[in-house]
XYZ file of C-alpha atoms in Angstrom:
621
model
C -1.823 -26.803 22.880
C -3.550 -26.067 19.359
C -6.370 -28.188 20.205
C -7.138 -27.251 23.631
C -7.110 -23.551 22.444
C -9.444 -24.996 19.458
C -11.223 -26.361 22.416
C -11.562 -23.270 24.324
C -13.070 -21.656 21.334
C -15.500 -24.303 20.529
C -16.948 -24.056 23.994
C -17.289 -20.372 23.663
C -18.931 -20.685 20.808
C -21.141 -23.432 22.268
C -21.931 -20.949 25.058
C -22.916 -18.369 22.397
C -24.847 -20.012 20.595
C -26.530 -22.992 22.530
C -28.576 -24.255 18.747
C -25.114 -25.698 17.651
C -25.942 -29.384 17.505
C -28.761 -28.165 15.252
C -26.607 -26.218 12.526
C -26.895 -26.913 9.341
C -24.415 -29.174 7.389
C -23.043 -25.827 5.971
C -22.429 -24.382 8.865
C -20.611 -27.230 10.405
C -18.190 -27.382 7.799
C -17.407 -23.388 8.416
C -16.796 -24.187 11.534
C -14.601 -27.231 10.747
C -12.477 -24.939 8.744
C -12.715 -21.586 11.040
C -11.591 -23.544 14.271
C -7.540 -24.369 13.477
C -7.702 -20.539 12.328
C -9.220 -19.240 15.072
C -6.756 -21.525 17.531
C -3.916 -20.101 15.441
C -4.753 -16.539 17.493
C -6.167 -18.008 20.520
C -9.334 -16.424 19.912
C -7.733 -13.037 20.177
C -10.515 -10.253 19.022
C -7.086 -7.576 17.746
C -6.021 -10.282 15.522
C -9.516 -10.210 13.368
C -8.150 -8.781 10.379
C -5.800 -11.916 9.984
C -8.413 -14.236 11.149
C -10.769 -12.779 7.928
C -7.548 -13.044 5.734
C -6.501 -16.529 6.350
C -10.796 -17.512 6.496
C -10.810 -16.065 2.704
C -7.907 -17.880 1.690
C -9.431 -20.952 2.951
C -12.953 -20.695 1.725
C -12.635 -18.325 -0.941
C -14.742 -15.094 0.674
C -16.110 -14.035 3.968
C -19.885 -15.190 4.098
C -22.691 -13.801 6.238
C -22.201 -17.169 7.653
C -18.785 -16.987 8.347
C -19.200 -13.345 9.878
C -21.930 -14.624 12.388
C -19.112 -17.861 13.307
C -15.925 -15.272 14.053
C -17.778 -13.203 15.982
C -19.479 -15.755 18.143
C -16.098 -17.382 18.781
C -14.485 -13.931 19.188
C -17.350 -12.528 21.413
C -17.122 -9.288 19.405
C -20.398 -7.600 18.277
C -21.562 -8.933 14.524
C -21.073 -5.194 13.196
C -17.582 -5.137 14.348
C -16.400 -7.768 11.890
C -18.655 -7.072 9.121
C -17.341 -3.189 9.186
C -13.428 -4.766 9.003
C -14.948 -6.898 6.057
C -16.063 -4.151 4.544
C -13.064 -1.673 4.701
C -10.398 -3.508 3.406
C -10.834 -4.138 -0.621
C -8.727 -7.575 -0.778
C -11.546 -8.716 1.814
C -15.323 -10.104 0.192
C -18.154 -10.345 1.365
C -19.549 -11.852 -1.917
C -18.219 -14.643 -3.827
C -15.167 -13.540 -6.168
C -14.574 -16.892 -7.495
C -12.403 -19.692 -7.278
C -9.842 -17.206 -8.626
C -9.686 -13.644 -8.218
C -7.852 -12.251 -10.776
C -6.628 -8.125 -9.770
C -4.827 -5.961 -12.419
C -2.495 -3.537 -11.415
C -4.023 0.265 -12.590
C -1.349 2.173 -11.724
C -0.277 4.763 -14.467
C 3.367 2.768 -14.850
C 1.366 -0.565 -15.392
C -1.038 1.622 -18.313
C 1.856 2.674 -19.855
C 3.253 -1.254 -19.952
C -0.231 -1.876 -21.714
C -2.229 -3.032 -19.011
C -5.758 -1.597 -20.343
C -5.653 -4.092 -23.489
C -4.124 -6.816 -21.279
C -7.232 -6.936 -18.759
C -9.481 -6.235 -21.683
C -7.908 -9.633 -23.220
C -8.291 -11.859 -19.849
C -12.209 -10.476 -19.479
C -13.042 -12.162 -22.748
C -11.434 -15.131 -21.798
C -14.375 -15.683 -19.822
C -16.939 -13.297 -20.840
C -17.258 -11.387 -17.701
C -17.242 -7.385 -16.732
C -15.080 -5.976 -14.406
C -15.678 -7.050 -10.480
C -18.222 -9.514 -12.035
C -18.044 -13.453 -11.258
C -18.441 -15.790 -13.661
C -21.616 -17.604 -13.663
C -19.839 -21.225 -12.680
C -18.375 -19.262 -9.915
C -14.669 -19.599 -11.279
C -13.021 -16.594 -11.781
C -13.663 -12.676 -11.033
C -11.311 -9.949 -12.697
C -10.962 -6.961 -11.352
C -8.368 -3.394 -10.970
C -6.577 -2.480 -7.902
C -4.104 0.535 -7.220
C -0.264 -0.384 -7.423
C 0.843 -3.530 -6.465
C 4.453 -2.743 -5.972
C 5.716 -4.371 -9.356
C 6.423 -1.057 -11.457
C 9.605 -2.379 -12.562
C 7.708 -5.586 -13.686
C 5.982 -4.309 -16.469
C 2.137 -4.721 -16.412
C 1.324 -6.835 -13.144
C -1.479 -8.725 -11.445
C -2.463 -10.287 -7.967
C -4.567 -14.133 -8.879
C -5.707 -14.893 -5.100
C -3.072 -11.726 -3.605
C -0.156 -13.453 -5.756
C 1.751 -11.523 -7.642
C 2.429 -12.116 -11.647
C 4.475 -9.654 -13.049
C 5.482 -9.167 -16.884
C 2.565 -9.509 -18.312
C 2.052 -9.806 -21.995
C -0.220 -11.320 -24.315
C 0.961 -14.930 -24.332
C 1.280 -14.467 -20.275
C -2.367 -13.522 -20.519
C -3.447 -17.021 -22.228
C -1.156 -18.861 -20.462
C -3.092 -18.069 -17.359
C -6.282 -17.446 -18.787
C -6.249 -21.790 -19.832
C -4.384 -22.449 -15.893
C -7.856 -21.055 -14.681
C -9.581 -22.938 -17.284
C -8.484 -25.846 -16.289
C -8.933 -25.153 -12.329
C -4.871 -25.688 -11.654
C -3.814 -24.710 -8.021
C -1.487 -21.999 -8.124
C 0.613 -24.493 -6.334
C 1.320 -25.953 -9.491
C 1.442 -23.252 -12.100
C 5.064 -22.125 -13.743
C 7.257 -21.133 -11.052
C 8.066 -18.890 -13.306
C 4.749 -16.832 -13.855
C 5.706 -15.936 -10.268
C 9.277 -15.043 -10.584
C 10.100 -11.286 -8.858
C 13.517 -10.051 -9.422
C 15.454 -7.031 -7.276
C 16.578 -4.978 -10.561
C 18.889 -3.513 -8.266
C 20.934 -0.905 -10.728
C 23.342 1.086 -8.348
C 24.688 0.188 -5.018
C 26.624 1.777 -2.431
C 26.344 1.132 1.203
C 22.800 -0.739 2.017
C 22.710 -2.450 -0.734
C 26.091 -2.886 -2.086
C 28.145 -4.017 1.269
C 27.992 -7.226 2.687
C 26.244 -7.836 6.050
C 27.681 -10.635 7.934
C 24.093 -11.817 10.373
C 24.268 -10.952 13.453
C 26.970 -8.099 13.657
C 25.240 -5.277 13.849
C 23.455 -6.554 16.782
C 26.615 -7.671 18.470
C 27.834 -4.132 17.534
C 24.714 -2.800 19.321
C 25.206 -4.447 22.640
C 28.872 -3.517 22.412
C 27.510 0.210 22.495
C 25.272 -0.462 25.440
C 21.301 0.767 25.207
C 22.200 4.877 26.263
C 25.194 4.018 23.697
C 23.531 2.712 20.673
C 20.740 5.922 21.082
C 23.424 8.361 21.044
C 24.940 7.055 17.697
C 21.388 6.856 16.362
C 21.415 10.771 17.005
C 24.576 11.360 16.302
C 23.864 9.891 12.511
C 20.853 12.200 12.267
C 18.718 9.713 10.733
C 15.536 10.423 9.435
C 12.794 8.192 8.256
C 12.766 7.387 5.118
C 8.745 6.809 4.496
C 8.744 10.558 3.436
C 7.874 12.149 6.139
C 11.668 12.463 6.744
C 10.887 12.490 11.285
C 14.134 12.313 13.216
C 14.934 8.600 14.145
C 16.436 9.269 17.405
C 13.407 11.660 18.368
C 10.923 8.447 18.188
C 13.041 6.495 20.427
C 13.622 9.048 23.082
C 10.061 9.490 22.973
C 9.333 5.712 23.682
C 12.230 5.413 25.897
C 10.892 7.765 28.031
C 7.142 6.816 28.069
C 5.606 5.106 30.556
C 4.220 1.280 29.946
C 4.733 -1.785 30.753
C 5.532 -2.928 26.974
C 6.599 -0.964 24.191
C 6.535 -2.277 20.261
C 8.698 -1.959 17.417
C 6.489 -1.345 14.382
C 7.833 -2.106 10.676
C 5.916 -0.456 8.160
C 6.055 -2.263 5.046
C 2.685 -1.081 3.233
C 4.521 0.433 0.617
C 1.680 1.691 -0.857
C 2.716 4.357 -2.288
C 1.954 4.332 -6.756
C 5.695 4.309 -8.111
C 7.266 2.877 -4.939
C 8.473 -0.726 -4.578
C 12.211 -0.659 -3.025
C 11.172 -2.158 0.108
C 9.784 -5.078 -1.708
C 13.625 -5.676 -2.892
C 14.953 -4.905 0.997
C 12.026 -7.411 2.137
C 12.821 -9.569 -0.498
C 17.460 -9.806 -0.559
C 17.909 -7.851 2.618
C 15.270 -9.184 5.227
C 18.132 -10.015 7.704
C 19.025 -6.180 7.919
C 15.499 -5.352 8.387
C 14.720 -7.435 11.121
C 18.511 -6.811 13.006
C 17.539 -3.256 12.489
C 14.010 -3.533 14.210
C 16.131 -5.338 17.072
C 18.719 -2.739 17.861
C 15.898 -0.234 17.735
C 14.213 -2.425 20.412
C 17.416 -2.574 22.380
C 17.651 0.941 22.244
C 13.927 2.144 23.082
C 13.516 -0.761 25.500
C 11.190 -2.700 23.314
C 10.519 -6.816 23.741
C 7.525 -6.845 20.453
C 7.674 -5.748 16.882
C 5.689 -6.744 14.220
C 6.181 -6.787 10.245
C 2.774 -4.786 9.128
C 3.247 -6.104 5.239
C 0.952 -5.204 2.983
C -1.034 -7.658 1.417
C 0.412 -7.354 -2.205
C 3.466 -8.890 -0.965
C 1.548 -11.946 0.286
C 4.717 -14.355 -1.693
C 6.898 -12.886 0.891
C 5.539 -14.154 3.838
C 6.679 -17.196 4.344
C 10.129 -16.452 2.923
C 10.210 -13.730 5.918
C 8.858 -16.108 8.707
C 11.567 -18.572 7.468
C 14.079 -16.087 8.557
C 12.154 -14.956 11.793
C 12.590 -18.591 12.374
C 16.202 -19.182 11.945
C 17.147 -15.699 14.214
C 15.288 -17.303 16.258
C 17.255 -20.522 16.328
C 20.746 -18.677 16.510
C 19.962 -16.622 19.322
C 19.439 -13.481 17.223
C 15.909 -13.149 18.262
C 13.819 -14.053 21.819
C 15.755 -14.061 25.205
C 18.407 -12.513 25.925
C 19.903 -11.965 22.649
C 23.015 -12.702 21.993
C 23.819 -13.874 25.308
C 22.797 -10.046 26.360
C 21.023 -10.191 29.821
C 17.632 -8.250 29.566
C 17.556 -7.678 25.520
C 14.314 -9.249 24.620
C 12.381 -8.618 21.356
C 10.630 -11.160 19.081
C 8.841 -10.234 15.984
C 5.811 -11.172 14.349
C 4.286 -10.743 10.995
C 0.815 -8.677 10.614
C -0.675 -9.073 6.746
C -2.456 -5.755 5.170
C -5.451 -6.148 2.777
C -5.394 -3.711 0.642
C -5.766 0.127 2.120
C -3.319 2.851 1.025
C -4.307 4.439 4.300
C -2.719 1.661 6.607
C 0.713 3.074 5.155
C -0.182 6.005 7.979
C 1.167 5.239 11.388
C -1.869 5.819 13.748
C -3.929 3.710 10.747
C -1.399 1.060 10.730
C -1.850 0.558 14.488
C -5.656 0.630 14.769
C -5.032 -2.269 11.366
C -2.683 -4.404 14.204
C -5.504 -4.036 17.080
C -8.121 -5.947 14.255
C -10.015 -2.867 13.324
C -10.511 -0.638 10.348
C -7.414 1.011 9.518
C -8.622 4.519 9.924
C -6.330 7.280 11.228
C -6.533 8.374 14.769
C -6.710 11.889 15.952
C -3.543 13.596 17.278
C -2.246 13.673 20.178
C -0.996 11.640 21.944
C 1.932 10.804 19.630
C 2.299 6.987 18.523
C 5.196 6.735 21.071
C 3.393 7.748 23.877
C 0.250 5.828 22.917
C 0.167 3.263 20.442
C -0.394 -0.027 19.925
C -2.878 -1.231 22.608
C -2.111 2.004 24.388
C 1.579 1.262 24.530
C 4.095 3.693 23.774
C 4.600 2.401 20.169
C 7.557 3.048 17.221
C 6.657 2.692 13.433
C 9.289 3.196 11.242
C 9.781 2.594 7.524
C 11.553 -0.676 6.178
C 14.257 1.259 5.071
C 14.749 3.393 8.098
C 15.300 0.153 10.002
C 17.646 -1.271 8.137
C 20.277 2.137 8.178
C 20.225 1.224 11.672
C 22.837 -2.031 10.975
C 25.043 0.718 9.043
C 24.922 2.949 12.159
C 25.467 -0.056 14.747
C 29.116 -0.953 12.913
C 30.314 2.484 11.643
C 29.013 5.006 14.062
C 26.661 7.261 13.554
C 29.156 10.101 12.408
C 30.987 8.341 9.645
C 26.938 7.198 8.500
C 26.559 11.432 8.488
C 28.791 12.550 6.749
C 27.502 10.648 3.332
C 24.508 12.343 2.107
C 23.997 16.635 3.014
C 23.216 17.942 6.403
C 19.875 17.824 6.691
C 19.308 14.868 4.783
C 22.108 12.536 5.963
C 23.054 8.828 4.547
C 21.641 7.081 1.680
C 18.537 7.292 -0.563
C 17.008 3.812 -2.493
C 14.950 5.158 -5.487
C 12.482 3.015 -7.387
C 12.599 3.849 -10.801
C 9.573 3.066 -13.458
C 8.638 4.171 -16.232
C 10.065 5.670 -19.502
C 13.681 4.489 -19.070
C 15.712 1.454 -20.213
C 16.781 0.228 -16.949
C 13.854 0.329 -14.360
C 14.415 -0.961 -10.689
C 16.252 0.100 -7.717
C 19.090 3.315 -7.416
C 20.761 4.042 -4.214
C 22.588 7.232 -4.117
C 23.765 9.240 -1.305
C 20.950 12.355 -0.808
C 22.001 15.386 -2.788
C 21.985 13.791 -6.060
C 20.100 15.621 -8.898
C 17.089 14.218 -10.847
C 18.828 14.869 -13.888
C 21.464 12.231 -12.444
C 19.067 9.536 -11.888
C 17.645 10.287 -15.282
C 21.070 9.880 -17.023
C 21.804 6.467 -14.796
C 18.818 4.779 -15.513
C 18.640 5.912 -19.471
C 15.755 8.091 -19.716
C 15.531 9.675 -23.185
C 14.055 13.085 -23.511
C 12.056 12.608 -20.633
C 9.053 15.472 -20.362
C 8.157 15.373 -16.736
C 9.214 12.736 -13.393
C 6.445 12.288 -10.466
C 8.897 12.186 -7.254
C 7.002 10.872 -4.328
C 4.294 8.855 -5.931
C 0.543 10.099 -6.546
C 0.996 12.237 -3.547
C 4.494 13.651 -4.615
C 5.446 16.580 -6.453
C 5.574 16.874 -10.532
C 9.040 18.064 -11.758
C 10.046 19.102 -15.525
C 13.162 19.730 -17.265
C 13.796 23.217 -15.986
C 13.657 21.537 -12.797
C 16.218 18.193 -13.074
C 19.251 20.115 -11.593
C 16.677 19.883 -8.131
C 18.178 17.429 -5.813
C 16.309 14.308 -4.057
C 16.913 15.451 -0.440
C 14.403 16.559 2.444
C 15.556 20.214 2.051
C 14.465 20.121 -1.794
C 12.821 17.176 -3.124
C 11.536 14.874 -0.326
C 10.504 11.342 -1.369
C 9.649 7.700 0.014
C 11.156 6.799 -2.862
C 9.404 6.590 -5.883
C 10.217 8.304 -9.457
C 8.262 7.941 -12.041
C 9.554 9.026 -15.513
C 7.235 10.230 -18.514
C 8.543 10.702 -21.756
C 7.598 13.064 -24.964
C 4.558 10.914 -26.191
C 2.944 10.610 -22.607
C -0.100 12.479 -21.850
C 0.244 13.924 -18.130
C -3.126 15.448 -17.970
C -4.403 11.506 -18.040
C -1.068 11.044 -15.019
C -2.918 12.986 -13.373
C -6.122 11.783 -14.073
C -4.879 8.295 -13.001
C -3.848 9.815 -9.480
C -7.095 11.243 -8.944
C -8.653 7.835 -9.187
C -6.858 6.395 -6.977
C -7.173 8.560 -4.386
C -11.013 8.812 -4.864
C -10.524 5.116 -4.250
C -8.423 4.870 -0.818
C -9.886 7.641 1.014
C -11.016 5.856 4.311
C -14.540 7.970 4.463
C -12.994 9.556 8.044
C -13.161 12.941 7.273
C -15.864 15.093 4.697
C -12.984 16.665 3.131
C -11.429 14.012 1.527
C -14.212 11.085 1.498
C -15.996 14.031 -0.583
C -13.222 16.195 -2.246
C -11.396 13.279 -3.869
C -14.411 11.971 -5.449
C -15.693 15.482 -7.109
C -12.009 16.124 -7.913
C -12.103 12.477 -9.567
C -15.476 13.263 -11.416
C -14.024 17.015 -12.611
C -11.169 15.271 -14.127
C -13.371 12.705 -15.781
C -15.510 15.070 -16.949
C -12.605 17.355 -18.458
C -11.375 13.964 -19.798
C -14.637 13.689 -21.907
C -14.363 17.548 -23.510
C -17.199 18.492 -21.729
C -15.212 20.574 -19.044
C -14.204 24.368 -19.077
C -12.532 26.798 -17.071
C -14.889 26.642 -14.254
C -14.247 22.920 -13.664
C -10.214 23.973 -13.678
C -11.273 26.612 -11.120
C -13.594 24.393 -9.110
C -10.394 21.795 -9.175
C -7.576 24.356 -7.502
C -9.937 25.369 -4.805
C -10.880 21.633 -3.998
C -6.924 21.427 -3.578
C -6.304 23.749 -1.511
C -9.755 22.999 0.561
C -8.624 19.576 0.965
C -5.011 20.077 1.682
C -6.179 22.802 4.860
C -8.890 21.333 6.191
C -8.149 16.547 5.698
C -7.953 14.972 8.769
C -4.378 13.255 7.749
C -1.852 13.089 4.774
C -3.949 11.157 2.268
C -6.168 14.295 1.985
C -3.798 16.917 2.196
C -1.577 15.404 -0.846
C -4.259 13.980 -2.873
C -5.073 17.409 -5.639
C -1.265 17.934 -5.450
C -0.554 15.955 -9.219
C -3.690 17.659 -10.344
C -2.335 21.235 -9.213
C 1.197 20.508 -10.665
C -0.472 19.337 -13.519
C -2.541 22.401 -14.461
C 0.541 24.935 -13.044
C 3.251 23.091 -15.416
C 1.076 21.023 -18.457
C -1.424 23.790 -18.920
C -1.946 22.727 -22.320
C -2.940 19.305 -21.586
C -5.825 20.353 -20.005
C -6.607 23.745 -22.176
C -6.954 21.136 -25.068
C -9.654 19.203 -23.534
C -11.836 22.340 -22.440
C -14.725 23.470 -24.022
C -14.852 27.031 -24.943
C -17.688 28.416 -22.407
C -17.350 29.889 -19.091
C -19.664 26.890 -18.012
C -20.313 23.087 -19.261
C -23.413 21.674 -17.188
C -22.682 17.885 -15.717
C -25.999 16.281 -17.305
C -28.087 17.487 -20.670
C -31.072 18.692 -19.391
C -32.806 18.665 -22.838
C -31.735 15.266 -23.387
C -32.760 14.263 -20.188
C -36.358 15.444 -20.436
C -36.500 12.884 -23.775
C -38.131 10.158 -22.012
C -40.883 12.478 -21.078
C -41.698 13.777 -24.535
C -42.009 10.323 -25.942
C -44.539 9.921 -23.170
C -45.889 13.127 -23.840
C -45.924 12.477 -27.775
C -44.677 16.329 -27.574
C -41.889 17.125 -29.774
C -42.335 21.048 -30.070
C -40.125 23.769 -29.229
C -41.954 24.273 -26.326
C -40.862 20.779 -24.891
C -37.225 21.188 -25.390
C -34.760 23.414 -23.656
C -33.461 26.225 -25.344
C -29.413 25.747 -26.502
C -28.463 29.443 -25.078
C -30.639 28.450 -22.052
């Protein structure tokens, strides 16, 4: 069947393009490589973004050459598959070496020593950042959070992930690359990722036998399972905190001849990495969960959209597709259960924040740019390929086993009343046992802080980049959706950390994953960034500080979707509760210009051969 699809393609391509049999050696041997992947998707134009992935991984970036080949065989414009290219940063469209080397530049991973780490692998080889060495081996580069915060300092080499990096790590890589070693055959060890799991109680600390939560399901009957779902009051646990049960009414009742179970597992959020360790010890929950939310919205598809950080995970999770398959616990009729159909695929990120945003995530699975649509319809009315479509967090989909076997009162009353059931937490930073808390939701900061053996900690980011900032007069808060609302992440700073560059950090990286959609943002996040640098540099004053809280609040009313809204709020918090970490940095004028005029006219005077008063600029001017 491969080949005739291959086949199929070939002729299309033929038909394309009828100067084929004159193509240059080259472009043969593209082709030779492009046609098993393109076969793989049966030519299908929504599955482009995987077709570019698995063509990188194969030839090492996305040539001009390459471009022109997919979208002949595709029979998609040229532009369509260059702008995909082009949006995603784990995608290039210029040669990035042999090995592309990515260092994680989240604040966690700077406080872990990161900065000297990357500065120590770039002269291993004597090249600047993004650059490619001039033998075409190796590029290194940054990128935001790769999900590894309890890890230490961490890196992707070709979207693998290396965690614990140090300087002997560094070397030890450095001379792998050096000597042009497939990463087949490095240390399994450079590649170990453990769960640091620190305190269980129900999702990750009781035993799931496979398969009983779906036999529990279809005990409960479709109307039967929904109600418990309701009854347990779940709400997603992404952040957003929307009502579980609502989303599957609202699919339930849409019309369409298919309807898809989304998993979101872009945890892209800086800080956040607990679905990694769900994905990674718990992957049987996840997918059981996607099922009985299939059963009960009257879904037969689902994919897995994983981001591409967590490219090791892959195959571990289409292993276990694989054997649900085999025991009946995916396909037809599962279970023996006449009419419950639902398989699952997985769909692989490449590297946008944004895709973490439903209506983003969905135009990612149709093979486009994963920029956010406009509202409404709703995702569940009109989704994926126009199908009434349910995304919901990895997390969110596994509660659903816990609600299948105990009911969806008993899974209430843990937790408080708005926020019921459990909480996972992934704790980084300045404590002495970073990894993974679950706690019923309720508990206090100041509990999480004491668990995970924070000393004298001077601030926690809850939420990630686009959470909230909390101090010490704050830690008797509690982590729930009526006080503190997270997707999971809490970051922990202690006395000698410097939150005005936390913030700093944050602004960055949103300046970097804006998708361009909107003016707002695709503008406002890159002055805020530029302010903050230019704070940073003692060359700021109050006016900058000024300029920076009405960006805020400009971007937060007027962005086209959450990345916007959220991305001044660690730069508000910041100057609101660490005033003196800016106040240090500012200059004492109402007004610091951006460039030195007098300094910039220079190049004229030595032109000129003027160096009077009358050719410079006036210091009180």
């Amino acid at each position: 069947m491969t080949w005739i699809v291959a086949g199929t393609i070939l002729r299309l391509y033929s038909k394309a393009n009828p100067a084929r049999q004159q193509m240059s050696p080259q472009m043969a041997s593209l082709e030779s490589a492009l046609i098993p992947i393109l076969a793989k998707y049966r030519g299908d134009p929504t599955a482009l973004l995987q077709i570019l992935r698995e063509a990188q991984e194969a030839l090492d970036w996305i040539s001009p050459e390459t471009e022109i080949l997919v979208a002949s065989a595709l029979q998609i414009p040229l532009t369509q598959v260059k702008s995909v290219t082009q949006f995603y940063a784990h995608l290039y469209d210029h040669n990035r070496g042999k090995y592309r080397i990515l260092f994680s530049d989240n604040i966690t991973d700077r406080m872990a020593g990161s900065v000297a780490l990357f500065e120590r692998m770039q002269a291993h080889f004597g090249v600047e950042p993004g650059q490619t060495s001039a033998d075409g081996l190796v590029s290194i580069d940054l990128t935001p959070c790769t999900g590894l915060c309890d890890h230490g300092a961490a890196m992707l080499v070709n979207s693998i992930a290396i965690g614990r990096l140090d300087a002997e790590r560094i070397d030890e890589i450095a001379a792998l690359v050096k000597a042009r070693k497939p990463l087949a055959k490095w240390p399994a060890e450079l590649f170990a990722i453990d769960d640091n799991i620190h305190r269980e109680v129900t999702l990750t600390g009781i035993p799931y036998v496979p398969g009983s939560g779906l036999d529990a399901a279809i005990r409960l009957g479709r109307a039967g399972m929904f109600d418990e779902i309701k009854r347990a009051a779940l709400r997603g646990r992404g952040g957003a905190g929307f009502p579980t049960a609502t989303k599957i009414e609202g699919a339930r009742n849409a019309p369409g001849v298919q309807k898809y179970i989304v998993c979101n597992a872009d945890e892209g959020e800086p800080g956040t990495f607990k679905d990694r360790v769900l994905l990674t010890s718990f992957s049987t929950r996840v997918l059981e969960g996607m099922a009985i939310a299939a059963y009960a919205a009257g879904a037969a598809k689902g994919f897995i959209y994983l981001r591409s950080e967590y490219q090791y995970l892959r195959a571990k999770l289409q292993r276990e597709i694989e054997e649900m398959r085999a025991s009946g616990r995916l396909g037809v009729s599962i279970r023996g259960a006449p009419g419950f159909d639902f398989d699952v695929e997985i769909h692989m990120g490449a590297g946008a924040y944004i895709c973490g945003e439903g209506t983003a995530q969905i135009e990612s699975l149709e093979g486009k740019p994963g920029r956010p649509r406009v509202k409404p319809p709703s995702m569940v009315i009109r989704g994926y390929k126009g199908m009434p479509t349910i995304v919901d967090n990895v997390e969110t989909l596994a509660h659903l086993t816990e609600i299948a076997l105990e009911g969806g009162a008993s899974f209430a009353r843990r937790g408080t009343r708005a926020s019921t059931g459990t909480k996972l937490l992934s704790v980084s930073g300045d404590c002495e046992r970073p990894g993974v808390y679950e706690y019923e939701f309720g508990v206090t900061i100041g509990r999480v802080l004491h668990d995970c053996g924070a000393v004298a900690p001077i601030a926690v980011q809850v939420g990630g980049a686009s959470g909230v900032l909390i101090t010490p007069d704050e830690f008797s808060r509690k982590i729930a959706f009526e006080d503190v609302s997270t997707a999971g992440a809490f970051m922990i700073f202690g006395p000698d950390r410097d939150i005005f560059e936390v913030a700093r950090n944050f602004a960055h990286f949103f300046a970097h994953e804006s998708c361009g959609f909107c003016t707002p943002c695709r503008v406002g996040t890159t002055v805020q960034k530029n302010l903050m640098d230019k704070i940073a540099e003692g060359r700021g004053s109050r006016y900058e500080v000024n300029d920076l809280m009405r960006l805020t609040d400009f971007m937060r009313r007027t962005s086209h979707c959450g990345l916007g809204e959220s991305a001044g709020n660690a730069v508000r918090d910041t100057w609101l509760k660490f005033r003196p970490a800016f106040e240090r940095r500012l200059v004492p004028h109402d007004f610091a210009p951006q460039v030195d005029l007098d300094a910039a006219l220079e190049p004229t005077r030595l032109a000129t051969h003027r160096d009077d008063a009358a050719a410079h600029i006036p210091a009180e001017g």
